[in-house]
Amino acid sequence: MTPIYNYINRRTFLSNTGLSFGSAALLSQLVQAQEGVSTYPGLSGLPHHKPKIKRVVFLCMAGGPSHLETFDFKPQLNKLNGQPMPDSFTNGQPIAQLQGQKLKVQGHLTRFQKHGKSGQFISDYMPYHAKMADDISVIRSMVTEQINHDPAHTFMNTGTAISGRPSMGSWINYGLGSESSDLPGFVVLTSVGGRNPQPIASRQWGSGFLPSEFQGVEFNSSGDPVHYVSNPAGVDRNHQNALIRTIRRLDSQRNKLVDNPEIATRISAYEMAFRMQASVPELTDLSSESQKTLDMYGAKPGDGSFASNCLLARRLLEKGTRFVQLYHRGWDHHGDLDKYMKICCGLTDKPTFALLTDLKQRGLLEDTLVVWGGEFGRTPMFQGKGGAGRDHHIKGFSMWMAGGGIKPGLSHGETDELGYNAVKDVVHVRDFHATLLHLLGINHHRFSKKFQGLDMRLTGVEPAKVIKEILA
Amino acid sequence: MLVKEKRERLDHIFIIALNRSPSEEERKELGELFTYAKSDFQKNPDSAKALINVGLSLAPENLDAVELASWTTVTRAILNLSETTTRN
């Protein structure tokens, strides 16, 4: 059995390359690390081409934000408000909760205006997004294949509705390795606020058949970010180091005998955990952030809000975390859409603007990709759980991307006159994955892992294409 | 090398956790950890007392705090081994 990948041991690396400690600034993370500590450098042969971005932050508006109250303006929808939804749209189409009910058109619940030089339509619910009109590239023609939350999230994260496949953050770290020696390469933070928060399974950031060291690590957004991050009373860092070193040596000896990749994973997890005991308190100590920055995000340290998570995301990206995913759980607006759009946008609109602005000001946006979107959109048809709302919808919805390699201020694709079907430049979730990998320097056709006799890929075997039109 | 009593104690702990005797190499690693822990706790006896009183049950007062804390460090290592927590 061959090892799943080769670690670079600090000493081996230094002796093989003949680098001295002084000249190897590039290896600072290895040099400062403890004896024997290794960082995974990614698969050999990757990247396939010159990457445009190094890192990704995915702002997941969990629950399925309405494209018809955010980005997708359809005058015809307002004209037909209250009238029966034409059968030509809905016959034979999958429907979540409105099955068997009389379908009628629900007009936009707010006004849309053109913003910026690009003149992108953005709704009045999102005044801070309006300011970003010339920075973001809005895809108005997304489609997915799953109409309920959990499978739709699974589809968005793994490219399939079958549970247990690796999520995109795991794929990316498996392919490219981590840029941080003391924080995980894939971190997840969640926040709530809005209607009836849907649960998010930790499976959504699972690594599937990839080694489990590539799974996402969820940080708690309030309280201790990581449970038991401190040493027990009476144990200082040197003492803990001696303990971890002994565990590493004994586990390594064992692994020589049984050669189990999960022991290798465990050894690296223990090393990472030890380094995180120092790095996590530093990461979440926001005292070095100016009041101006805190105000820009609207973040109160430790409040667990989307705003605080955005600020933590920036700090993680700055420290080399490859893939950060923020879930804001509250967008499942079957009813009282107006009320809940105000709540959800109130909690997420400004922090999103702050994150983009902050990344830009620090020069990070040019090699960072920011993605905004949910697991699906919402129906042009009325649903009335409480006040006017909308049901789940998968045939057309909006997402946006901004940052490195993305043409700013672009509107890409269109839905039909009622915002039901994506009709022009349709973008499937697989196309999004192909584009994401492309920006990271990876050809999705050639990025696979053997599993159960198949060459498994994030983009699967069905057609997937890079969205060339949105690339800068 | 460990003196005989320590060696027996270490073997006893190891067998309880792993259902086998330690190899010479494992004895050496854990013995070194014990030596380190003991010298550390001898310098910082308050730390030893703090460690052995983590958790709900109080440490028996008739036991030497430094000795107990040092063995606590050794058992933390053993209980955290892959072989202890998984089948292989």
Coordinates of C-alpha atoms in Angstrom, one line a residue:
Chain A
M1 CA 0.0 0.0 0.0
T2 CA 1.4 3.4 -0.9
P3 CA 0.8 6.5 1.3
I4 CA -2.1 8.6 0.1
Y5 CA 0.3 11.5 -0.4
N6 CA 3.8 12.5 0.6
Y7 CA 4.4 14.8 3.5
I8 CA 7.3 17.1 3.3
N9 CA 9.3 16.8 6.4
R10 CA 11.0 20.0 7.4
R11 CA 14.4 18.4 7.8
T12 CA 14.1 16.3 4.7
F13 CA 13.0 19.4 2.7
L14 CA 15.9 21.6 4.0
S15 CA 18.5 18.9 3.5
N16 CA 17.2 18.0 0.0
T17 CA 17.0 21.6 -1.2
G18 CA 20.2 22.8 0.6
L19 CA 18.3 25.8 1.8
S20 CA 19.6 27.5 5.0
F21 CA 17.2 28.6 7.7
G22 CA 18.0 32.2 7.1
S23 CA 17.3 32.2 3.3
A24 CA 14.2 30.1 3.5
A25 CA 11.7 32.8 4.2
L26 CA 9.2 30.7 2.2
L27 CA 9.5 28.0 4.7
S28 CA 8.9 30.2 7.7
Q29 CA 5.8 28.3 8.6
L30 CA 7.8 25.1 8.7
V31 CA 10.7 26.6 10.5
Q32 CA 8.7 28.1 13.2
A33 CA 6.8 24.9 13.7
Q34 CA 7.6 22.2 16.1
E35 CA 10.0 19.4 15.5
G36 CA 8.8 17.0 12.8
V37 CA 5.7 19.1 11.9
S38 CA 4.8 18.8 8.3
T39 CA 2.5 20.7 6.0
Y40 CA 0.7 19.0 3.2
P41 CA 1.8 20.7 -0.1
G42 CA -1.1 19.6 -2.3
L43 CA -1.2 17.1 -5.1
S44 CA 1.8 17.0 -7.4
G45 CA 0.9 18.3 -10.8
L46 CA -1.4 20.9 -9.4
P47 CA -2.3 23.6 -10.2
H48 CA -2.8 22.7 -13.8
H49 CA -2.6 26.3 -14.9
K50 CA -1.8 29.7 -13.4
P51 CA -4.4 30.3 -10.6
K52 CA -6.3 33.6 -10.5
I53 CA -7.2 33.2 -6.8
K54 CA -5.7 31.6 -3.7
R55 CA -8.7 31.4 -1.5
V56 CA -12.5 31.4 -1.4
V57 CA -15.1 32.7 0.9
F58 CA -18.6 31.3 0.3
L59 CA -21.4 33.3 1.9
C60 CA -24.2 30.7 2.0
M61 CA -27.6 32.2 2.5
A62 CA -29.1 29.0 3.8
G63 CA -32.8 28.4 3.3
G64 CA -32.9 29.7 -0.3
P65 CA -33.1 33.5 -0.7
S66 CA -35.7 34.8 -3.2
H67 CA -34.0 35.9 -6.5
L68 CA -37.2 37.8 -7.1
E69 CA -36.6 40.0 -4.0
T70 CA -32.8 40.4 -4.5
F71 CA -31.5 40.6 -8.1
D72 CA -34.0 39.3 -10.6
F73 CA -36.4 42.1 -11.7
K74 CA -39.4 41.0 -13.9
P75 CA -41.9 43.8 -14.7
Q76 CA -44.3 41.1 -16.0
L77 CA -44.4 39.5 -12.5
N78 CA -45.9 42.7 -11.1
K79 CA -48.4 43.0 -14.0
L80 CA -49.7 39.5 -13.4
N81 CA -49.7 39.9 -9.6
G82 CA -52.5 37.8 -8.1
Q83 CA -53.5 36.1 -11.3
P84 CA -53.2 32.4 -11.9
M85 CA -49.8 31.2 -12.8
P86 CA -49.8 30.1 -16.4
D87 CA -49.8 26.3 -16.7
S88 CA -47.2 26.4 -19.4
F89 CA -44.7 27.2 -16.7
T90 CA -45.6 24.8 -14.0
N91 CA -47.1 21.7 -15.7
G92 CA -45.0 18.7 -14.8
Q93 CA -42.5 20.7 -12.8
P94 CA -41.2 19.7 -9.4
I95 CA -42.9 21.6 -6.5
A96 CA -42.0 21.5 -2.8
Q97 CA -44.8 22.7 -0.6
L98 CA -47.3 24.1 -3.1
Q99 CA -48.3 20.7 -4.4
G100 CA -52.0 20.4 -5.2
Q101 CA -52.6 24.1 -4.5
K102 CA -53.9 26.7 -6.8
L103 CA -50.8 28.6 -8.1
K104 CA -51.0 32.3 -8.5
V105 CA -48.4 34.9 -9.4
Q106 CA -46.8 36.9 -6.6
G107 CA -45.4 40.3 -7.7
H108 CA -42.1 41.6 -6.4
L109 CA -42.5 42.7 -2.7
T110 CA -40.1 45.6 -3.2
R111 CA -38.8 48.0 -5.8
F112 CA -35.8 47.3 -8.0
Q113 CA -33.5 50.0 -9.2
K114 CA -30.5 50.1 -11.5
H115 CA -27.2 50.8 -9.6
G116 CA -23.7 51.8 -10.4
K117 CA -22.1 52.3 -13.8
S118 CA -23.0 48.8 -14.7
G119 CA -26.7 49.5 -14.1
Q120 CA -27.3 46.2 -12.4
F121 CA -30.8 45.7 -11.0
I122 CA -30.7 45.3 -7.2
S123 CA -33.7 45.4 -4.9
D124 CA -34.3 48.0 -2.3
Y125 CA -34.0 45.4 0.4
M126 CA -30.2 45.5 -0.2
P127 CA -28.9 49.0 0.0
Y128 CA -25.3 47.9 0.6
H129 CA -25.4 45.5 -2.3
A130 CA -26.5 48.5 -4.4
K131 CA -23.1 50.1 -3.5
M132 CA -21.4 46.9 -4.8
A133 CA -23.1 46.8 -8.1
D134 CA -19.9 47.5 -10.0
D135 CA -17.9 45.0 -8.0
I136 CA -20.1 41.9 -8.2
S137 CA -20.8 39.7 -11.1
V138 CA -24.4 38.5 -10.7
I139 CA -25.4 35.2 -12.3
R140 CA -29.2 35.5 -12.9
S141 CA -29.6 32.0 -14.5
M142 CA -28.6 29.5 -11.9
V143 CA -30.3 26.1 -11.8
T144 CA -29.9 23.2 -9.4
E145 CA -31.5 19.7 -9.2
Q146 CA -32.7 19.4 -5.6
I147 CA -35.8 21.1 -4.3
N148 CA -35.4 20.4 -0.5
H149 CA -32.9 22.1 1.8
D150 CA -30.6 19.3 2.8
P151 CA -30.2 17.6 -0.6
A152 CA -29.9 21.0 -2.2
H153 CA -27.1 22.0 0.1
T154 CA -25.5 18.6 -0.5
F155 CA -25.8 19.3 -4.3
M156 CA -24.3 22.8 -3.9
N157 CA -21.4 21.5 -1.8
T158 CA -20.6 18.2 -3.4
G159 CA -22.1 18.3 -6.9
T160 CA -24.5 15.4 -6.1
A161 CA -27.5 14.8 -3.9
I162 CA -25.9 11.5 -2.7
S163 CA -24.7 12.0 0.9
G164 CA -21.2 11.3 1.8
R165 CA -19.2 12.8 -1.1
P166 CA -16.5 15.4 -0.5
S167 CA -17.5 19.0 -0.3
M168 CA -15.8 21.6 -2.5
G169 CA -13.8 23.0 0.4
S170 CA -12.3 19.5 1.0
W171 CA -11.6 19.0 -2.7
I172 CA -9.8 22.3 -2.9
N173 CA -7.6 21.7 0.1
Y174 CA -6.9 18.1 -1.0
G175 CA -5.8 19.5 -4.4
L176 CA -3.9 22.6 -3.4
G177 CA -2.9 22.1 0.2
S178 CA -3.1 24.6 2.9
E179 CA -1.4 28.0 3.1
S180 CA -1.7 28.0 6.9
S181 CA 0.3 25.8 9.2
D182 CA -1.6 26.6 12.3
L183 CA -5.2 26.9 11.2
P184 CA -7.3 24.5 9.2
G185 CA -7.6 25.0 5.5
F186 CA -11.4 24.7 5.5
V187 CA -13.4 26.6 8.2
V188 CA -17.2 26.9 8.6
L189 CA -19.1 29.4 10.7
T190 CA -22.8 29.7 11.1
S191 CA -25.3 32.4 12.2
V192 CA -29.0 32.6 12.5
G193 CA -31.7 35.3 12.1
G194 CA -34.8 35.3 9.9
R195 CA -37.5 32.7 9.4
N196 CA -37.3 29.3 11.0
P197 CA -33.6 28.4 10.7
Q198 CA -33.1 25.1 8.8
P199 CA -30.6 22.8 10.3
I200 CA -27.3 22.4 8.5
A201 CA -25.7 19.0 8.8
S202 CA -21.9 18.9 9.4
R203 CA -22.0 16.4 6.5
Q204 CA -22.1 19.5 4.3
W205 CA -18.5 20.1 5.0
G206 CA -17.5 16.5 5.1
S207 CA -14.5 15.2 3.2
G208 CA -16.3 12.0 2.0
F209 CA -13.8 9.6 0.5
L210 CA -10.9 12.1 0.7
P211 CA -8.7 11.8 3.8
S212 CA -10.6 13.3 6.8
E213 CA -8.0 15.9 7.5
F214 CA -9.6 17.8 4.6
Q215 CA -13.0 18.1 6.2
G216 CA -14.2 21.5 7.2
V217 CA -13.8 22.5 10.8
E218 CA -16.7 24.3 12.3
F219 CA -15.9 27.1 14.7
N220 CA -18.5 28.2 17.2
S221 CA -19.4 31.7 16.5
S222 CA -20.1 32.6 20.1
G223 CA -18.4 31.4 23.3
D224 CA -15.2 29.4 22.9
P225 CA -14.6 29.1 19.1
V226 CA -13.3 25.6 19.6
H227 CA -14.3 23.5 22.6
Y228 CA -11.4 22.7 25.0
V229 CA -9.0 24.9 23.1
S230 CA -7.2 25.6 26.4
N231 CA -5.0 23.2 28.2
P232 CA -6.2 21.6 31.4
A233 CA -5.3 23.4 34.6
G234 CA -1.7 22.8 35.6
V235 CA -0.5 22.0 32.1
D236 CA 1.5 24.7 30.2
R237 CA 2.4 24.8 26.6
N238 CA 5.8 23.0 27.0
H239 CA 4.1 20.2 29.0
Q240 CA 1.4 19.9 26.4
N241 CA 4.0 19.8 23.7
A242 CA 5.9 16.9 25.4
L243 CA 2.6 15.0 25.6
I244 CA 1.7 15.6 21.9
R245 CA 5.2 14.7 20.8
T246 CA 5.0 11.4 22.7
I247 CA 1.5 10.6 21.2
R248 CA 2.9 11.5 17.7
R249 CA 5.9 9.2 18.1
L250 CA 3.8 6.3 19.4
D251 CA 1.1 6.7 16.7
S252 CA 3.9 6.9 14.1
Q253 CA 5.4 3.7 15.3
R254 CA 2.0 2.0 15.2
N255 CA 1.4 3.3 11.7
K256 CA 4.7 1.7 10.5
L257 CA 3.1 -1.6 11.5
V258 CA -0.5 -1.1 10.2
D259 CA -0.1 1.6 7.5
N260 CA -3.5 3.2 8.0
P261 CA -4.2 6.6 6.4
E262 CA -6.5 7.4 9.2
I263 CA -3.6 7.3 11.7
A264 CA -1.7 9.7 9.4
T265 CA -4.7 11.9 9.5
R266 CA -4.9 11.6 13.3
I267 CA -1.3 12.6 13.7
S268 CA -1.8 15.7 11.6
A269 CA -5.0 16.5 13.4
Y270 CA -3.2 16.3 16.8
E271 CA -0.4 18.5 15.5
M272 CA -3.0 21.0 14.1
A273 CA -5.0 21.0 17.3
F274 CA -1.8 21.8 19.3
R275 CA -1.0 24.7 17.0
M276 CA -4.6 25.8 17.1
Q277 CA -4.4 26.0 20.9
A278 CA -2.2 29.1 20.2
S279 CA -3.6 30.3 16.9
V280 CA -7.3 30.2 17.7
P281 CA -7.4 32.5 20.7
E282 CA -5.2 34.9 18.6
L283 CA -7.6 34.6 15.7
T284 CA -10.7 35.4 17.7
D285 CA -9.1 38.2 19.7
L286 CA -10.6 41.2 17.9
S287 CA -8.9 43.7 20.1
S288 CA -6.5 44.5 17.3
E289 CA -9.3 45.6 15.1
S290 CA -10.1 49.3 15.0
Q291 CA -13.4 50.6 16.1
K292 CA -13.9 51.8 12.5
T293 CA -13.5 48.3 11.2
L294 CA -15.9 46.9 13.8
D295 CA -18.4 49.6 12.9
M296 CA -18.1 48.9 9.2
Y297 CA -19.1 45.3 9.8
G298 CA -21.5 46.1 12.5
A299 CA -19.7 43.4 14.5
K300 CA -19.9 43.1 18.3
P301 CA -17.1 40.5 19.2
G302 CA -18.6 37.3 20.4
D303 CA -22.2 37.9 19.4
G304 CA -22.3 35.1 16.9
S305 CA -23.7 37.3 14.2
F306 CA -23.1 37.1 10.5
A307 CA -21.3 40.4 10.8
S308 CA -18.8 38.9 13.3
N309 CA -18.4 35.8 11.2
C310 CA -17.6 38.0 8.2
L311 CA -14.9 39.7 10.2
L312 CA -13.5 36.3 11.4
A313 CA -13.7 35.2 7.8
R314 CA -11.4 38.0 6.7
R315 CA -9.0 37.2 9.5
L316 CA -9.0 33.5 8.5
L317 CA -8.4 34.4 4.8
E318 CA -5.6 36.7 5.8
K319 CA -3.9 33.9 7.8
G320 CA -4.0 31.5 4.9
T321 CA -7.2 29.5 5.3
R322 CA -8.1 28.3 1.8
F323 CA -11.9 27.9 2.0
V324 CA -14.1 29.7 4.4
Q325 CA -17.9 29.1 4.4
L326 CA -20.3 31.2 6.3
Y327 CA -23.9 29.9 6.6
H328 CA -26.6 32.4 7.5
R329 CA -29.6 30.3 8.4
G330 CA -32.8 32.2 8.0
W331 CA -33.8 32.5 4.4
D332 CA -36.6 29.9 4.1
H333 CA -39.3 32.5 3.4
H334 CA -42.5 30.4 2.8
G335 CA -44.4 33.3 4.4
D336 CA -44.0 36.8 5.6
L337 CA -41.4 37.4 2.9
D338 CA -41.3 41.1 3.3
K339 CA -40.8 40.9 7.1
Y340 CA -38.1 38.3 6.8
M341 CA -36.3 39.8 3.8
K342 CA -35.9 42.9 6.0
I343 CA -34.5 40.9 8.9
C344 CA -32.2 38.7 6.7
C345 CA -30.9 41.6 4.6
G346 CA -30.6 43.7 7.8
L347 CA -28.3 41.1 9.2
T348 CA -26.3 40.3 6.1
D349 CA -26.3 43.1 3.6
K350 CA -24.0 45.5 5.4
P351 CA -21.5 42.9 6.7
T352 CA -21.2 41.5 3.1
F353 CA -20.3 45.0 1.9
A354 CA -17.9 45.4 4.7
L355 CA -16.2 42.1 3.9
L356 CA -15.8 43.0 0.3
T357 CA -14.6 46.5 1.1
D358 CA -12.1 45.2 3.7
L359 CA -10.7 42.6 1.4
K360 CA -10.3 45.2 -1.3
Q361 CA -8.6 47.7 1.1
R362 CA -6.1 45.1 2.2
G363 CA -5.3 44.0 -1.3
L364 CA -6.7 40.6 -0.7
L365 CA -9.7 40.8 -3.1
E366 CA -7.5 40.4 -6.1
D367 CA -6.7 36.8 -5.3
T368 CA -9.8 36.0 -3.2
L369 CA -13.1 34.8 -4.6
V370 CA -16.2 35.9 -2.8
V371 CA -19.4 33.9 -3.6
W372 CA -22.9 34.7 -2.4
G373 CA -25.9 32.5 -2.8
G374 CA -28.2 29.9 -1.4
E375 CA -29.1 26.3 -2.2
F376 CA -31.9 27.4 -4.5
G377 CA -34.2 30.3 -5.2
R378 CA -38.0 30.8 -4.6
T379 CA -41.1 30.5 -6.8
P380 CA -42.6 33.3 -8.7
M381 CA -45.8 31.9 -7.2
F382 CA -47.5 33.0 -4.0
Q383 CA -47.2 30.9 -0.9
G384 CA -49.0 32.1 2.2
K385 CA -47.6 30.8 5.4
G386 CA -48.4 33.9 7.3
G387 CA -48.1 36.9 4.9
A388 CA -47.1 36.5 1.3
G389 CA -44.2 34.2 0.8
R390 CA -42.6 32.0 -1.8
D391 CA -41.9 28.2 -2.1
H392 CA -38.6 26.5 -3.0
H393 CA -37.5 26.9 -6.6
I394 CA -34.7 25.3 -8.6
K395 CA -35.3 26.2 -12.2
G396 CA -33.9 29.7 -12.0
F397 CA -32.2 31.7 -9.2
S398 CA -29.4 34.2 -8.6
M399 CA -25.9 34.0 -7.2
W400 CA -23.0 36.4 -7.4
M401 CA -19.2 36.2 -7.5
A402 CA -16.6 38.9 -7.0
G403 CA -12.9 39.2 -6.6
G404 CA -9.9 37.6 -8.4
G405 CA -10.5 36.6 -12.0
I406 CA -14.1 37.8 -12.1
K407 CA -15.4 40.5 -14.4
P408 CA -16.8 43.1 -12.0
G409 CA -20.2 44.7 -12.5
L410 CA -21.5 42.0 -14.9
S411 CA -25.0 40.6 -15.2
H412 CA -24.8 37.1 -16.6
G413 CA -27.7 35.0 -17.8
E414 CA -31.5 35.5 -17.7
T415 CA -34.6 33.9 -16.5
D416 CA -37.9 34.1 -18.4
E417 CA -40.4 37.0 -18.1
L418 CA -41.7 35.6 -14.8
G419 CA -38.4 34.6 -13.3
Y420 CA -39.3 30.9 -13.4
N421 CA -37.0 29.2 -15.9
A422 CA -33.4 30.2 -16.5
V423 CA -33.4 30.6 -20.3
K424 CA -30.3 32.4 -21.3
D425 CA -26.7 31.3 -20.5
V426 CA -28.0 28.8 -18.0
V427 CA -25.5 28.1 -15.2
H428 CA -25.8 24.7 -13.5
V429 CA -24.2 24.1 -10.1
R430 CA -21.6 21.9 -11.9
D431 CA -20.7 24.9 -14.1
F432 CA -20.2 26.9 -10.9
H433 CA -17.9 24.2 -9.5
A434 CA -15.9 24.0 -12.8
T435 CA -15.5 27.8 -12.7
L436 CA -14.4 27.8 -9.1
L437 CA -11.8 25.1 -9.7
H438 CA -10.7 27.0 -12.9
L439 CA -10.0 30.1 -10.9
L440 CA -7.9 28.1 -8.5
G441 CA -5.8 26.8 -11.3
I442 CA -7.5 23.4 -11.6
N443 CA -9.0 21.8 -14.7
H444 CA -12.1 20.0 -13.3
H445 CA -11.8 17.2 -15.9
R446 CA -8.4 16.3 -14.6
F447 CA -9.1 16.6 -10.9
S448 CA -10.2 13.2 -9.7
K449 CA -9.8 10.7 -6.9
K450 CA -10.1 6.9 -7.3
F451 CA -12.9 5.6 -5.2
Q452 CA -14.9 2.3 -5.5
G453 CA -13.4 1.7 -9.0
L454 CA -14.4 5.2 -10.3
D455 CA -12.4 8.3 -11.0
M456 CA -14.6 10.6 -8.8
R457 CA -14.7 14.3 -9.5
L458 CA -16.4 17.3 -7.9
T459 CA -18.1 18.0 -11.3
G460 CA -19.1 14.4 -11.8
V461 CA -19.6 12.9 -15.2
E462 CA -22.4 15.0 -16.6
P463 CA -21.6 18.1 -18.6
A464 CA -19.9 20.9 -16.8
K465 CA -18.4 24.0 -18.2
V466 CA -16.3 26.9 -17.0
I467 CA -18.4 30.1 -17.3
K468 CA -16.0 31.9 -19.5
E469 CA -18.2 35.0 -19.9
I470 CA -17.8 36.1 -16.3
L471 CA -14.0 35.7 -16.3
A472 CA -11.9 38.9 -16.4
Chain B
M1 CA 15.6 2.6 32.0
L2 CA 12.8 2.7 34.4
V3 CA 13.2 1.2 37.8
K4 CA 11.3 -2.0 38.2
E5 CA 8.3 -0.5 40.1
K6 CA 7.7 2.2 37.5
R7 CA 8.1 -0.3 34.7
E8 CA 5.5 -2.6 36.3
R9 CA 3.1 0.4 36.8
L10 CA 3.6 1.5 33.2
D11 CA 3.0 -2.0 31.8
H12 CA -0.1 -2.3 34.0
I13 CA -1.6 1.0 32.6
F14 CA -0.7 0.0 29.1
I15 CA -2.3 -3.4 29.3
I16 CA -5.5 -2.0 30.8
A17 CA -5.8 0.4 27.9
L18 CA -4.5 -1.7 25.0
N19 CA -4.7 -5.3 26.1
R20 CA -1.1 -5.9 25.3
S21 CA 2.3 -5.2 26.8
P22 CA 4.2 -2.2 25.5
S23 CA 7.3 -2.7 23.3
E24 CA 10.7 -1.6 24.5
E25 CA 10.4 1.5 22.3
E26 CA 7.0 2.4 23.7
R27 CA 8.3 1.9 27.3
K28 CA 11.2 4.2 26.5
E29 CA 8.9 7.0 25.0
L30 CA 6.5 6.8 27.9
G31 CA 9.2 6.6 30.4
E32 CA 10.8 9.7 29.0
L33 CA 7.5 11.5 29.2
F34 CA 7.1 10.5 32.8
T35 CA 10.6 11.8 33.6
Y36 CA 9.9 15.1 31.9
A37 CA 6.5 15.4 33.6
K38 CA 7.9 14.7 37.0
S39 CA 10.7 17.2 36.7
D40 CA 8.2 19.8 35.5
F41 CA 5.8 19.2 38.3
Q42 CA 8.6 19.1 40.9
K43 CA 9.5 22.6 39.8
N44 CA 5.8 23.6 39.9
P45 CA 4.0 21.6 42.6
D46 CA 0.9 23.9 42.3
S47 CA 0.5 22.8 38.7
A48 CA 0.5 19.2 39.8
K49 CA -2.2 19.9 42.3
A50 CA -4.2 21.8 39.7
L51 CA -4.0 19.0 37.2
I52 CA -5.0 16.2 39.5
N53 CA -8.1 18.2 40.6
V54 CA -9.5 18.6 37.2
G55 CA -12.9 17.0 37.0
L56 CA -15.6 16.2 39.5
S57 CA -13.8 13.7 41.8
L58 CA -11.1 15.1 44.1
A59 CA -7.7 13.5 44.1
P60 CA -7.1 11.3 47.2
E61 CA -5.1 13.3 49.7
N62 CA -2.8 10.4 50.7
L63 CA -1.3 10.3 47.3
D64 CA 1.8 12.4 46.3
A65 CA 0.5 15.1 44.0
V66 CA 3.7 15.3 41.9
E67 CA 3.7 11.5 41.4
L68 CA 0.0 11.3 40.6
A69 CA 0.1 14.3 38.2
S70 CA 3.1 12.8 36.4
W71 CA 1.3 9.5 35.9
T72 CA -1.7 11.6 34.7
T73 CA 0.4 13.0 31.9
V74 CA 1.5 9.5 30.9
T75 CA -2.1 8.2 31.0
R76 CA -3.3 11.2 28.9
A77 CA -0.8 10.0 26.2
I78 CA -1.9 6.4 26.3
L79 CA -5.6 7.3 26.3
N80 CA -5.1 9.5 23.2
L81 CA -3.3 6.9 21.1
S82 CA -5.0 5.8 17.9
E83 CA -4.7 2.2 19.0
T84 CA -6.6 3.0 22.3
T85 CA -9.5 4.8 20.7
T86 CA -9.9 2.7 17.5
R87 CA -9.7 -1.0 16.8
N88 CA -6.3 -0.8 15.2

